[in-house]
Coordinates of C-alpha atoms in Angstrom, one line a residue:
X147 CA -16.4 16.3 8.2
X148 CA -16.2 12.6 7.4
X149 CA -18.4 11.1 4.6
X150 CA -20.9 8.5 5.7
X151 CA -20.4 5.3 3.7
X152 CA -23.3 2.9 3.1
X153 CA -23.3 -0.7 2.2
X154 CA -25.2 -1.8 -0.9
X155 CA -28.7 -3.3 -0.4
X156 CA -29.0 -7.1 -0.6
X157 CA -31.6 -7.0 -3.3
X158 CA -31.5 -4.7 -6.3
X159 CA -34.3 -2.5 -7.6
X160 CA -35.3 -5.3 -10.0
X161 CA -36.2 -7.5 -7.0
X162 CA -38.5 -5.0 -5.4
X163 CA -41.6 -5.9 -7.5
X164 CA -44.3 -7.8 -5.7
X165 CA -45.1 -11.4 -6.9
X166 CA -48.3 -10.5 -8.6
X167 CA -46.6 -7.7 -10.5
X168 CA -43.9 -10.1 -11.7
X169 CA -46.5 -12.7 -12.7
X170 CA -48.5 -10.1 -14.7
X171 CA -45.4 -8.7 -16.4
X172 CA -44.1 -12.2 -17.3
X173 CA -47.4 -13.2 -18.7
X174 CA -47.6 -10.1 -20.8
X175 CA -44.1 -10.5 -22.2
X176 CA -44.7 -14.1 -23.1
X177 CA -47.9 -13.3 -24.9
X178 CA -46.6 -10.3 -26.8
X179 CA -43.3 -12.1 -27.7
X180 CA -45.0 -15.2 -29.1
X181 CA -47.8 -13.4 -30.9
X182 CA -45.3 -10.9 -32.4
X183 CA -43.3 -13.8 -34.0
X184 CA -46.6 -15.4 -35.1
X185 CA -47.7 -12.2 -36.8
X186 CA -44.3 -11.8 -38.6
X187 CA -44.6 -15.3 -40.0
X188 CA -48.2 -14.8 -40.9
X189 CA -47.7 -11.5 -42.7
X190 CA -44.7 -12.5 -44.7
X191 CA -46.1 -16.0 -45.5
X192 CA -43.0 -17.6 -44.2
X193 CA -44.8 -20.9 -43.5
X194 CA -44.9 -23.3 -45.2
X195 CA -42.3 -21.8 -47.6
X196 CA -39.8 -22.4 -44.7
X197 CA -40.8 -25.6 -43.0
X198 CA -38.6 -25.1 -39.9
X199 CA -39.5 -21.5 -39.4
X200 CA -41.0 -22.4 -36.0
X201 CA -37.4 -22.5 -34.7
X202 CA -37.6 -18.7 -34.5
X203 CA -39.8 -19.0 -31.5
X204 CA -36.9 -20.4 -29.6
X205 CA -35.3 -16.9 -29.7
X206 CA -38.2 -15.5 -27.7
X207 CA -38.1 -18.5 -25.4
X208 CA -34.4 -18.2 -24.7
X209 CA -34.7 -14.4 -24.2
X210 CA -37.5 -14.8 -21.6
X211 CA -35.8 -17.8 -19.9
X212 CA -32.5 -15.9 -19.5
X213 CA -34.1 -12.6 -18.4
X214 CA -37.4 -13.4 -16.7
X215 CA -37.2 -17.0 -15.6
X216 CA -38.8 -20.4 -16.1
X217 CA -42.5 -19.4 -16.0
X218 CA -42.3 -16.8 -18.8
X219 CA -40.3 -19.1 -21.0
X220 CA -42.7 -22.1 -20.6
X221 CA -45.8 -19.9 -21.1
X222 CA -44.2 -18.4 -24.3
X223 CA -43.6 -22.0 -25.5
X224 CA -47.3 -23.0 -25.0
X225 CA -48.5 -19.7 -26.6
X226 CA -46.2 -20.3 -29.5
X227 CA -47.4 -23.9 -29.9
X228 CA -51.1 -22.8 -29.9
X229 CA -50.7 -19.7 -32.0
X230 CA -48.7 -21.5 -34.6
X231 CA -51.3 -24.2 -34.9
X232 CA -54.2 -21.7 -34.9
X233 CA -52.9 -19.1 -37.3
X234 CA -50.4 -20.9 -39.5
X235 CA -51.1 -24.7 -39.8
X236 CA -53.9 -25.6 -42.2
X237 CA -56.8 -25.7 -41.6
X238 CA -56.4 -22.1 -40.3
X239 CA -58.2 -20.6 -37.3
X240 CA -59.0 -23.9 -35.7
X241 CA -57.0 -26.1 -33.4
X242 CA -57.2 -29.2 -35.6
X243 CA -54.3 -30.6 -37.7
X244 CA -55.0 -32.7 -40.7
X245 CA -51.5 -34.1 -41.3
X246 CA -49.7 -36.4 -38.9
X247 CA -46.2 -35.0 -39.7
X248 CA -47.4 -31.5 -38.6
X249 CA -48.6 -33.0 -35.3
X250 CA -45.1 -34.5 -34.8
X251 CA -43.4 -31.3 -35.8
X252 CA -45.5 -29.2 -33.4
X253 CA -44.9 -31.5 -30.5
X254 CA -41.2 -31.8 -31.2
X255 CA -41.1 -28.0 -31.2
X256 CA -43.1 -27.8 -27.9
X257 CA -40.8 -30.3 -26.2
X258 CA -37.7 -28.5 -27.6
X259 CA -39.0 -25.1 -26.5
X260 CA -39.8 -26.4 -23.0
X261 CA -36.4 -28.1 -22.6
X262 CA -34.6 -25.1 -23.9
X263 CA -36.5 -22.8 -21.5
X264 CA -35.7 -25.2 -18.6
X265 CA -32.0 -25.2 -19.4
X266 CA -31.8 -21.4 -19.9
X267 CA -33.8 -20.8 -16.8
X268 CA -31.5 -23.1 -14.8
X269 CA -28.4 -21.2 -16.1
X270 CA -30.1 -18.0 -15.2
X271 CA -30.9 -19.2 -11.6
X272 CA -27.3 -20.3 -11.1
X273 CA -26.1 -16.9 -12.4
X274 CA -28.5 -15.2 -10.0
X275 CA -27.3 -17.4 -7.1
X276 CA -23.7 -16.6 -7.9
X277 CA -24.5 -12.9 -8.1
X278 CA -26.4 -13.1 -4.8
X279 CA -23.6 -14.9 -3.1
X280 CA -21.2 -12.2 -4.4
X281 CA -23.5 -9.5 -3.0
X282 CA -23.8 -11.3 0.3
X283 CA -20.0 -11.7 0.6
X284 CA -19.6 -8.0 -0.3
X285 CA -22.1 -6.9 2.3
X286 CA -20.4 -9.0 5.0
X287 CA -17.0 -7.6 4.0
X288 CA -18.3 -4.0 4.1
X289 CA -19.9 -4.6 7.5
X290 CA -16.6 -5.7 8.9
X291 CA -14.6 -3.0 7.1
X292 CA -16.8 -0.1 8.1
X293 CA -17.1 -1.4 11.7
X294 CA -13.3 -1.9 12.1
X295 CA -12.7 1.6 10.8
X296 CA -14.4 3.1 13.8
X297 CA -12.3 3.3 17.1
X298 CA -15.1 4.2 19.5
X299 CA -17.6 1.4 20.5
X300 CA -20.5 3.8 20.2
X301 CA -19.6 4.6 16.6
X302 CA -19.2 0.9 15.8
X303 CA -22.7 0.2 17.0
X304 CA -24.1 3.1 15.0
X305 CA -22.3 1.7 11.9
X306 CA -23.8 -1.7 12.5
X307 CA -27.3 -0.3 12.9
X308 CA -26.9 1.8 9.7
X309 CA -25.6 -1.3 7.8
X310 CA -28.7 -3.3 8.8
X311 CA -31.0 -0.6 7.4
X312 CA -28.9 -0.3 4.2
X313 CA -28.6 -4.0 3.6
X314 CA -32.2 -4.9 4.2
X315 CA -34.0 -1.7 3.2
X316 CA -35.6 -3.7 0.3
X317 CA -37.2 -6.0 2.8
X318 CA -39.0 -3.1 4.4
X319 CA -36.5 -2.3 7.2
X320 CA -36.4 1.4 7.6
X321 CA -34.9 1.9 11.0
X322 CA -32.8 -0.1 13.5
X323 CA -31.8 0.3 17.1
X324 CA -29.5 -1.9 19.3
X325 CA -30.8 -2.4 22.8
X326 CA -28.4 -3.5 25.6
X327 CA -28.5 -3.4 29.4
X328 CA -26.8 -0.3 31.0
X329 CA -24.7 -0.3 34.1
X330 CA -27.9 -0.5 36.3
X331 CA -29.2 -3.5 34.3
X332 CA -31.9 -1.5 32.5
X333 CA -32.4 -1.9 28.8
X334 CA -31.8 1.2 26.7
X335 CA -30.8 2.0 23.2
X336 CA -27.1 2.0 22.7
X337 CA -27.1 3.0 19.1
X338 CA -29.6 3.8 16.3
X339 CA -29.3 4.2 12.5
X340 CA -30.9 7.7 12.3
X341 CA -31.1 9.4 15.7
X342 CA -28.8 9.8 18.7
X343 CA -29.2 6.9 21.2
X344 CA -29.8 9.3 24.1
X345 CA -33.0 10.6 22.4
X346 CA -34.6 7.2 22.1
X347 CA -37.1 6.4 24.8
X348 CA -38.5 2.9 25.0
X349 CA -42.2 2.6 25.8
X350 CA -43.3 0.3 28.6
X351 CA -44.4 -2.3 26.1
X352 CA -41.1 -2.2 24.4
X353 CA -39.3 -2.5 27.7
X354 CA -41.5 -5.5 28.7
X355 CA -41.1 -7.3 25.3
X356 CA -37.4 -6.6 25.1
X357 CA -36.9 -8.0 28.6
X358 CA -38.9 -11.1 27.5
X359 CA -36.8 -11.5 24.4
X360 CA -33.6 -11.4 26.4
X361 CA -35.0 -13.9 28.9
X362 CA -36.3 -16.4 26.4
X363 CA -34.1 -15.7 23.3
X364 CA -37.1 -15.6 20.9
X365 CA -38.2 -13.0 18.4
X366 CA -41.3 -11.0 19.1
X367 CA -43.3 -8.3 17.4
X368 CA -45.0 -5.1 18.4
X369 CA -47.2 -2.5 16.7
X370 CA -45.6 0.8 15.8
X371 CA -48.9 2.6 15.5
X372 CA -50.9 5.0 17.5
X373 CA -53.8 2.5 17.5
X374 CA -51.8 0.2 19.8
X375 CA -53.6 -0.1 23.2
X376 CA -51.4 1.1 26.1
X377 CA -52.2 -2.2 28.0
X378 CA -50.5 -4.4 25.4
X379 CA -47.9 -6.6 27.0
X380 CA -45.6 -9.4 26.1
X381 CA -48.4 -12.0 26.5
X382 CA -50.4 -10.5 23.7
X383 CA -47.9 -9.8 21.0
X384 CA -46.3 -13.1 20.0
X385 CA -47.5 -12.3 16.5
X386 CA -48.5 -9.1 14.8
X387 CA -51.5 -10.1 12.7
X388 CA -54.2 -7.5 13.7
X389 CA -56.0 -5.8 10.9
X390 CA -57.2 -2.2 10.8
X391 CA -60.9 -2.0 11.4
X392 CA -61.2 1.1 9.2
X393 CA -59.6 0.0 6.0
X394 CA -59.5 -3.8 6.3
X395 CA -55.8 -3.8 5.4
X396 CA -52.9 -5.0 7.5
X397 CA -51.1 -2.4 9.6
X398 CA -48.2 -1.2 7.5
X399 CA -45.7 -0.5 10.2
X400 CA -44.5 -2.8 13.0
X401 CA -41.6 -3.5 15.3
X402 CA -39.5 -6.7 15.3
X403 CA -37.5 -7.4 18.4
X404 CA -34.8 -10.0 17.6
X405 CA -32.4 -11.5 20.2
X406 CA -28.7 -11.2 19.4
X407 CA -27.5 -14.6 20.7
X408 CA -24.0 -16.0 21.1
X409 CA -24.4 -19.6 22.0
X410 CA -27.0 -19.6 24.8
X411 CA -26.2 -16.0 25.9
X412 CA -28.3 -13.1 24.6
X413 CA -26.0 -10.1 24.4
X414 CA -28.7 -7.6 23.2
X415 CA -31.8 -7.0 21.2
X416 CA -32.2 -5.7 17.7
X417 CA -35.2 -3.5 17.3
X418 CA -36.3 -3.3 13.6
X419 CA -38.9 -0.9 12.3
X420 CA -40.5 -2.7 9.3
X421 CA -42.9 -1.7 6.6
X422 CA -45.0 -4.8 6.5
X423 CA -45.6 -6.3 3.1
X424 CA -46.4 -9.9 2.1
X425 CA -43.0 -10.8 0.7
X426 CA -40.6 -8.6 2.5
X427 CA -39.9 -9.7 6.1
X428 CA -42.3 -12.4 7.2
X429 CA -42.5 -12.9 11.0
X430 CA -42.0 -16.7 10.7
X431 CA -38.6 -16.2 9.0
X432 CA -37.3 -14.5 12.1
X433 CA -38.0 -17.5 14.4
X434 CA -35.0 -19.5 15.5
X435 CA -37.0 -22.7 15.0
X436 CA -37.2 -22.0 11.2
X437 CA -33.4 -21.5 10.9
X438 CA -32.6 -25.0 10.1
X439 CA -35.1 -25.0 7.2
X440 CA -34.5 -21.5 6.0
X441 CA -34.2 -20.8 2.3
X442 CA -31.2 -19.0 0.8
X443 CA -32.8 -15.6 1.3
X444 CA -33.5 -16.1 5.0
X445 CA -30.2 -18.0 5.6
X446 CA -28.2 -15.0 4.7
X447 CA -30.3 -12.9 7.2
X448 CA -29.3 -15.3 10.0
X449 CA -25.7 -15.3 8.8
X450 CA -25.7 -11.5 8.8
X451 CA -27.3 -11.5 12.2
X452 CA -24.6 -13.8 13.6
X453 CA -21.9 -11.4 12.3
X454 CA -23.8 -8.5 13.8
X455 CA -24.0 -10.3 17.1
X456 CA -20.3 -10.9 17.2
X457 CA -19.6 -7.3 16.4
X458 CA -22.0 -6.1 19.1
X459 CA -20.4 -8.3 21.7
X460 CA -17.0 -7.1 20.6
X461 CA -18.1 -3.5 21.0
X462 CA -19.5 -4.3 24.5
X463 CA -16.2 -5.9 25.5
X464 CA -14.4 -2.8 24.2
X465 CA -16.6 -0.6 26.3
X466 CA -15.9 -2.8 29.3
X467 CA -12.2 -2.7 28.7
X468 CA -12.3 1.1 28.4
X469 CA -14.2 1.3 31.7
X470 CA -11.7 -1.0 33.4
X471 CA -8.8 1.0 31.9
X472 CA -10.4 4.2 33.2
X473 CA -10.9 2.7 36.7
X474 CA -7.3 1.5 36.7
X475 CA -6.1 4.9 35.7
X476 CA -8.2 6.6 38.3
X477 CA -6.9 4.1 40.9
X478 CA -3.3 4.8 39.9
X479 CA -4.0 8.5 40.1
X480 CA -5.6 8.1 43.5
X481 CA -2.6 6.1 44.8
X482 CA -0.2 8.7 43.3
X483 CA -2.1 11.6 44.7
X484 CA -2.2 10.0 48.2
X485 CA 1.5 9.1 48.1
X486 CA 2.5 12.5 46.8
X487 CA 0.2 14.8 48.6
X488 CA 0.2 13.1 51.9
X489 CA 4.0 13.5 52.3
X490 CA 4.0 17.1 50.9
X491 CA 1.1 18.1 53.2
X492 CA 2.6 16.5 56.2
X493 CA 6.0 18.1 55.8
X494 CA 5.0 21.8 55.9
X495 CA 2.4 21.1 58.6
X496 CA 5.0 19.4 60.7
X497 CA 7.4 22.3 60.3
X498 CA 4.7 24.9 61.1
X499 CA 3.6 22.8 64.1
X500 CA 7.2 22.6 65.4
X501 CA 7.9 26.3 64.9
X502 CA 4.6 27.4 66.5
X503 CA 5.1 25.0 69.5
X504 CA 8.6 26.3 70.0
X505 CA 7.3 29.9 70.1
X506 CA 4.7 28.9 72.6
X507 CA 7.1 27.3 75.1
X508 CA 7.0 29.4 78.3
X509 CA 10.0 27.8 79.9
X510 CA 12.4 28.9 77.1
X511 CA 13.3 32.5 76.5
X512 CA 13.9 33.0 72.7
X513 CA 15.9 35.9 71.5
X514 CA 14.6 38.1 68.7
X515 CA 16.7 36.4 66.0
X516 CA 15.3 32.9 67.0
X517 CA 11.8 34.2 67.0
X518 CA 12.3 35.8 63.6
X519 CA 13.7 32.4 62.4
X520 CA 10.6 30.5 63.7
X521 CA 8.3 33.1 62.0
X522 CA 10.2 32.8 58.7
X523 CA 9.9 29.0 58.9
X524 CA 6.1 29.3 59.4
X525 CA 5.8 31.8 56.6
X526 CA 7.9 29.7 54.2
X527 CA 6.1 26.4 54.9
X528 CA 2.7 28.2 54.7
X529 CA 3.6 29.5 51.3
X530 CA 4.7 26.1 50.3
X531 CA 1.4 24.6 51.5
X532 CA -0.5 27.3 49.7
X533 CA 1.3 26.5 46.4
X534 CA 0.5 22.8 46.8
X535 CA -3.2 23.5 47.3
X536 CA -3.2 26.0 44.4
X537 CA -1.7 23.4 42.1
X538 CA -4.3 20.8 43.1
X539 CA -7.1 23.3 42.6
X540 CA -5.7 24.5 39.3
X541 CA -5.3 20.9 38.1
X542 CA -8.9 20.1 39.0
X543 CA -10.0 23.2 37.0
X544 CA -7.9 22.3 34.0
X545 CA -9.3 18.7 33.9
X546 CA -12.9 20.1 34.1
X547 CA -12.2 22.6 31.4
X548 CA -13.1 25.5 33.7
X549 CA -9.7 27.2 33.4
X550 CA -10.5 30.3 31.3
X551 CA -7.6 32.8 31.0
X552 CA -8.6 36.4 31.3
X553 CA -6.2 37.8 28.8
X554 CA -4.9 41.4 28.8
X555 CA -1.7 42.9 27.3
X556 CA 1.2 42.6 29.6
X557 CA 5.0 43.0 29.2
X558 CA 7.0 39.8 29.6
X559 CA 9.9 41.9 31.1
X560 CA 7.6 43.0 33.9
X561 CA 6.3 39.5 34.5
X562 CA 9.8 38.0 34.6
X563 CA 11.2 40.7 37.0
X564 CA 8.2 40.5 39.3
X565 CA 8.6 36.7 39.6
X566 CA 12.3 36.9 40.2
X567 CA 11.8 39.6 42.9
X568 CA 9.2 37.5 44.7
X569 CA 11.4 34.4 44.6
X570 CA 14.5 36.3 45.8
X571 CA 14.6 34.4 49.1
X572 CA 14.5 31.1 47.3
X573 CA 17.2 32.1 44.8
X574 CA 19.6 33.2 47.5
X575 CA 23.1 32.0 46.6
X576 CA 22.1 31.5 42.9
X577 CA 23.2 33.4 39.9
X578 CA 20.2 34.1 37.6
X579 CA 21.0 35.3 34.1
X580 CA 18.3 37.1 32.2
X581 CA 18.4 37.4 28.4
X582 CA 15.7 39.9 27.5
X583 CA 15.8 42.2 24.4
X584 CA 15.4 45.9 24.9
X585 CA 12.0 45.9 23.3
X586 CA 9.6 43.0 23.8
X587 CA 6.0 42.7 22.6
X588 CA 3.1 43.2 24.9
X589 CA 1.7 39.7 25.0
X590 CA -2.0 38.9 25.6
X591 CA -2.0 36.7 28.7
X592 CA -3.6 36.1 32.1
X593 CA -1.0 37.7 34.3
X594 CA -1.7 35.6 37.4
X595 CA -1.7 32.3 35.6
X596 CA 1.5 33.0 33.7
X597 CA 3.0 34.2 37.0
X598 CA 2.3 30.8 38.3
X599 CA 3.8 29.0 35.3
X600 CA 7.0 31.0 35.6
X601 CA 7.1 30.4 39.3
X602 CA 6.7 26.7 38.9
X603 CA 9.5 26.5 36.3
X604 CA 12.0 28.5 38.4
X605 CA 11.1 26.5 41.6
X606 CA 11.7 23.3 39.7
X607 CA 15.1 24.6 38.5
X608 CA 16.0 25.4 42.1
X609 CA 14.7 22.1 43.5
X610 CA 16.4 19.7 41.1
X611 CA 19.8 21.4 40.5
X612 CA 23.0 21.6 42.7
X613 CA 23.1 24.6 45.2
X614 CA 24.8 27.6 43.6
X615 CA 24.3 26.4 40.0
X616 CA 23.2 29.2 37.6
X617 CA 19.7 29.6 36.2
X618 CA 19.0 31.3 32.8
X619 CA 15.7 33.0 32.0
X620 CA 15.2 34.2 28.4
X621 CA 12.5 35.6 26.3
X622 CA 12.4 36.7 22.6
X623 CA 10.1 37.2 19.7
X624 CA 9.9 34.9 16.7
X625 CA 7.3 35.8 14.1
X626 CA 4.0 36.1 15.8
X627 CA 5.1 34.1 18.8
X628 CA 6.8 35.0 22.1
X629 CA 9.2 32.3 23.3
X630 CA 10.1 32.1 27.0
X631 CA 12.6 29.6 28.4
X632 CA 14.0 28.6 31.8
X633 CA 17.3 26.7 31.7
X634 CA 19.5 25.2 34.4
X635 CA 22.8 23.3 34.8
X636 CA 21.5 20.3 36.7
X637 CA 21.8 16.6 35.9
X638 CA 18.9 16.8 33.4
X639 CA 16.5 13.9 32.9
X640 CA 16.5 10.8 30.6
X641 CA 15.4 11.4 27.1
X642 CA 12.5 9.0 27.5
X643 CA 11.0 11.3 30.2
X644 CA 11.1 14.5 28.3
X645 CA 7.4 14.2 27.5
X646 CA 6.2 12.4 30.5
X647 CA 7.4 15.0 33.0
X648 CA 4.3 17.0 32.0
X649 CA 1.9 14.2 33.1
X650 CA 0.1 14.4 36.5
X651 CA 2.0 13.0 39.5
X652 CA 4.9 11.9 37.3
X653 CA 8.3 12.3 38.8
X654 CA 11.6 11.1 37.3
X655 CA 12.5 7.9 39.2
X656 CA 16.2 7.9 38.6
X657 CA 16.6 11.7 39.0
X658 CA 19.0 13.0 41.6
X659 CA 18.0 15.6 44.2
X660 CA 20.8 18.1 44.8
X661 CA 19.3 21.3 46.3
X662 CA 18.2 20.1 49.7
X663 CA 14.7 21.3 49.0
X664 CA 11.8 18.8 49.3
X665 CA 10.7 17.0 46.1
X666 CA 7.5 18.0 44.5
X667 CA 4.2 16.3 43.9
X668 CA 4.5 15.9 40.2
X669 CA 1.8 18.5 39.6
X670 CA 3.8 21.7 38.8
X671 CA 4.7 21.0 35.2
X672 CA 1.2 19.4 34.6
X673 CA -0.4 22.7 35.7
X674 CA 2.1 24.7 33.5
X675 CA 1.1 22.6 30.5
X676 CA -2.7 23.1 31.2
X677 CA -2.3 26.9 31.6
X678 CA -0.1 27.3 28.5
X679 CA -2.4 25.2 26.3
X680 CA -5.4 27.3 27.7
X681 CA -3.5 30.3 26.3
X682 CA -3.3 28.7 22.9
X683 CA 0.5 28.0 23.4
X684 CA 2.7 25.0 23.8
X685 CA 5.4 23.8 26.2
X686 CA 8.1 21.3 26.0
X687 CA 11.5 20.2 27.5
X688 CA 14.9 19.7 25.9
X689 CA 18.2 18.5 27.2
X690 CA 20.8 21.4 27.3
X691 CA 24.2 21.2 25.8
X692 CA 26.8 20.9 28.5
X693 CA 24.3 19.4 30.9
X694 CA 21.0 20.6 32.3
X695 CA 17.5 21.0 31.1
X696 CA 15.7 23.8 29.3
X697 CA 11.9 24.2 29.2
X698 CA 10.4 26.3 26.5
X699 CA 7.0 28.1 26.6
X700 CA 5.6 29.5 23.4
X701 CA 2.7 32.0 23.5
X702 CA 0.8 33.7 20.7
X703 CA 1.6 37.4 20.7
X704 CA -1.9 38.6 19.9
X705 CA -2.4 42.2 18.8
X706 CA 0.3 43.7 21.0
X707 CA 2.7 46.5 20.2
X708 CA 6.4 46.9 21.1
X709 CA 7.1 48.2 24.5
X710 CA 10.3 49.1 26.4
X711 CA 8.7 48.3 29.8

């Protein structure tokens, strides 16, 4: 099971505090820092013994400017100025100064402290901007990296939705879904951060608003609350500013529906579930009109959204390309099926029709041998037609996953001899060599299905090899596997076609047909592969030394015991 990787949030835990909380903490730190220095100077009588002792306040100012910002540093400078005057400069405990030089010293200290705080705060802001740009670049890189790592368009959209929640969770975003039109043109969720897309049902209000967003390319909001009236429509929810009548507080949850635009085209809608707070994700910041005047914080949101839009459009194009590829493949299979089956159906039907018509002719007296020949022709062509239909039906069951072998223990010797006996008319004039050990395992298999596999392999060996050439059928045990092979002395096939011969409707184009039997539909080996794999085995073809082809079938033995059957 793969580990889900998340991108880091845009803002760290330190940025989560609300403005009033930061203001209160900055004020408290400035007051405590300045008064602590004043108390140390006062208790140890450092002033006026050390005339320039006020410079120690600059340590507090620099510390606050580099860690908390401009406001805390300036406030600490003012508190230091006033406390130094009040507690340390004679006359004490009043804000009056008797000597002009002390006035000058205090004001020089105040100006120095303020300038120092400004410079330190500016350096801090630049460091924060650099750190923020680094985080933004890292988030955009992770978005591309995680998305490109997924091959399926659905997984890519899920990764995008998860990345939006991870990146903007500190803004109050706690869920995200990507809405796009389906094949019928109806908007539906294509991906979500935390639940399968097929389980997401859009309300009538969401459908109406999302359709309006796609049509007009503007952001809109909607309540995500049980108090929302059912009659709410797109005309009434341009902004979400309704307050709860019970508590007098703003509704804490809402939906933001944001268009994903590429140029003038809207390729989808981003549905964000947001925990509303004053500073987190203001509605105005999501309006396209504010984009030109957006601050750095909001500008990244739009940059991120542009990247998301490009990735969503790429995923849509991939889905479209997959759909086109499937249609092309289906069309190619349809053409191959028609070209293969139409000929192979017509040939036995024509033979059966001709033989039956000859038997029904009243003006011709056929002898017994001729009648027997016509009857054998009808039987042979009917069997051939039956095998063709069986292959088509089996191929359909294999593709649907409905082919379930009913395994029982059977002897490979019995299976091979039964098939050879049934195909004796087809093998007339052939020498069939069997290489079977005296004691083979009883193999767990579906007898009828493996009978069909062996029949297809032997028929192919007869069909594509010269008349009179030998055929070798072998079986042996290797570890916990039984290996069955059918080999011939025909012309073989090109090495590039050794794997493709097991594809549906595939026939070697430059192969030579020697036996005089009709060519197949290209289904026989495909059916063999499906049946063998359903048994938990494998099948492959190899070129034979000295010319010819050998096809190997490997089956798990199961819990059989040795048998001399």
